[in-house]
Amino acid sequence: MIKFLDLQKINAQYATELKKVAAEVIDSGWFLLGEQVKQFEANLVAFQEGGNAVAVANGLDALRLIFKAYIELGVMEEGDEVIVPANTYIASVLAITDNKLVPVLVEPDFDTYNLDLNLIESKITSKTKAIMVVHLYGSVCWSEELEILAKKYNLQLIEDNAQAIGARWKGIRTGDLGDAAGFSFYPGKNLGALGDSGAVTTKDPELAKAIRTLANYGSSQKYVNQYQGLNSRMDEMQAAFLNVKLRYVDVETMRRQEIAKYYIAHIKNDKILLPSEGKVGEHVWHLFVIRSTNRDELQAYLQENQIQTLIHYPIPLHKQECYISMSDISLPITELIHEEVLSLPISPVMTQEDVEKVVEVLNSYTAV
């Protein structure tokens, strides 16, 4: 079986280093808010080539804390609107609604699957305070026109960078394009911890300070609480693991890009719609997502041929039970995408033999 993502094999590459730093954390007797977290924040800033970084417990909290900080700083208030792509993972929208803000779902571009930037201005109202772009599947969602639009309406530009660490737009890393960005280091991400963890990056030191305080019960001084905060702290063990794995992100990205390039060049089946290759550096291929009108049948066929695939994502946000109030919204492009997308294996530990088998099986598929 070609696994969708072989985490054992990925982490086995770094097992000696991971075990060494784990022992160091255990021997230190310090497990929260210590030197490993400080080092990871510094390493992430260096990787991003500037700004501020705050390590937090997970990717959802990273986004939640950005909005919570903006509310505490008076930039936003409950009831304000945030424009967000309709086909993103639910965490993007949970971060908005958890802060009693209002998500305004906008259709994606049918070719890139990212937020259709041409549709944003028509959705802006007097209550709009932010645009959240999601670099979905690892593909950069950005433009100069977006920056101009944000300035025109005085909007915050927030990046959901959970899937795109290492990607660049005109030489600038995602996570450093907007006003603030949320990262996820869930084990299956391009930079994956061995548990949950996340981070916020921002060029705004005041925002970074507020997020750091909010993530520690709203306290920057022990037993003195400035805000009604959260408990969202990256632990020392995950920070130690990430300090090891961050060194290899760019190398692993290059392998993902090689696999994607091979797929795009060699998959030849008119029943399958391939993603756009994009510009060099603007896609880090967290996921390689194809589309097929016979998606479920194709997935079963691949499984029969020992190739594991996943669907990102089977149910649109506005059709989820928890957002039943949105169920009447008309989002035909989003709905079609969710019915047709299928994610192929793409990971830095795939062998060339694995990659060629995926291509061979896909090329031999004939829809019933």
Short mmCIF file of C-alpha atoms in Angstrom, two decimals, residues 84-87 104-108 119 122-123 316-319 323-336 338:
data_model
loop_
_atom_site.label_atom_id
_atom_site.label_comp_id
_atom_site.label_asym_id
_atom_site.label_seq_id
_atom_site.Cartn_x
_atom_site.Cartn_y
_atom_site.Cartn_z
CA VAL A 84 -13.11 34.13 4.15
CA PRO A 85 -13.04 31.50 1.38
CA ALA A 86 -16.06 29.20 1.39
CA ASN A 87 -14.10 26.02 0.61
CA VAL A 104 -18.66 36.18 4.97
CA LEU A 105 -18.12 33.18 2.72
CA VAL A 106 -16.75 33.94 -0.74
CA GLU A 107 -16.41 31.48 -3.62
CA PRO A 108 -12.97 30.22 -4.65
CA LEU A 119 -15.14 38.75 -5.75
CA SER A 122 -18.52 43.28 -3.75
CA LYS A 123 -18.72 41.59 -0.32
CA PRO A 316 -18.67 22.34 2.55
CA LEU A 317 -18.69 24.68 5.55
CA HIS A 318 -22.18 25.99 4.88
CA LYS A 319 -23.53 22.43 4.84
CA TYR A 323 -23.35 26.14 10.69
CA ILE A 324 -26.93 25.30 9.76
CA SER A 325 -27.74 29.03 9.71
CA MET A 326 -25.62 29.26 6.52
CA SER A 327 -27.24 26.29 4.78
CA ASP A 328 -29.33 28.40 2.42
CA ILE A 329 -26.33 30.30 0.99
CA SER A 330 -25.79 29.63 -2.71
CA LEU A 331 -22.17 28.58 -3.34
CA PRO A 332 -22.25 26.38 -6.46
CA ILE A 333 -18.50 26.46 -7.19
CA THR A 334 -17.66 25.49 -3.62
CA GLU A 335 -20.21 22.69 -3.65
CA LEU A 336 -18.94 21.29 -6.94
CA HIS A 338 -16.26 19.45 -2.58
#
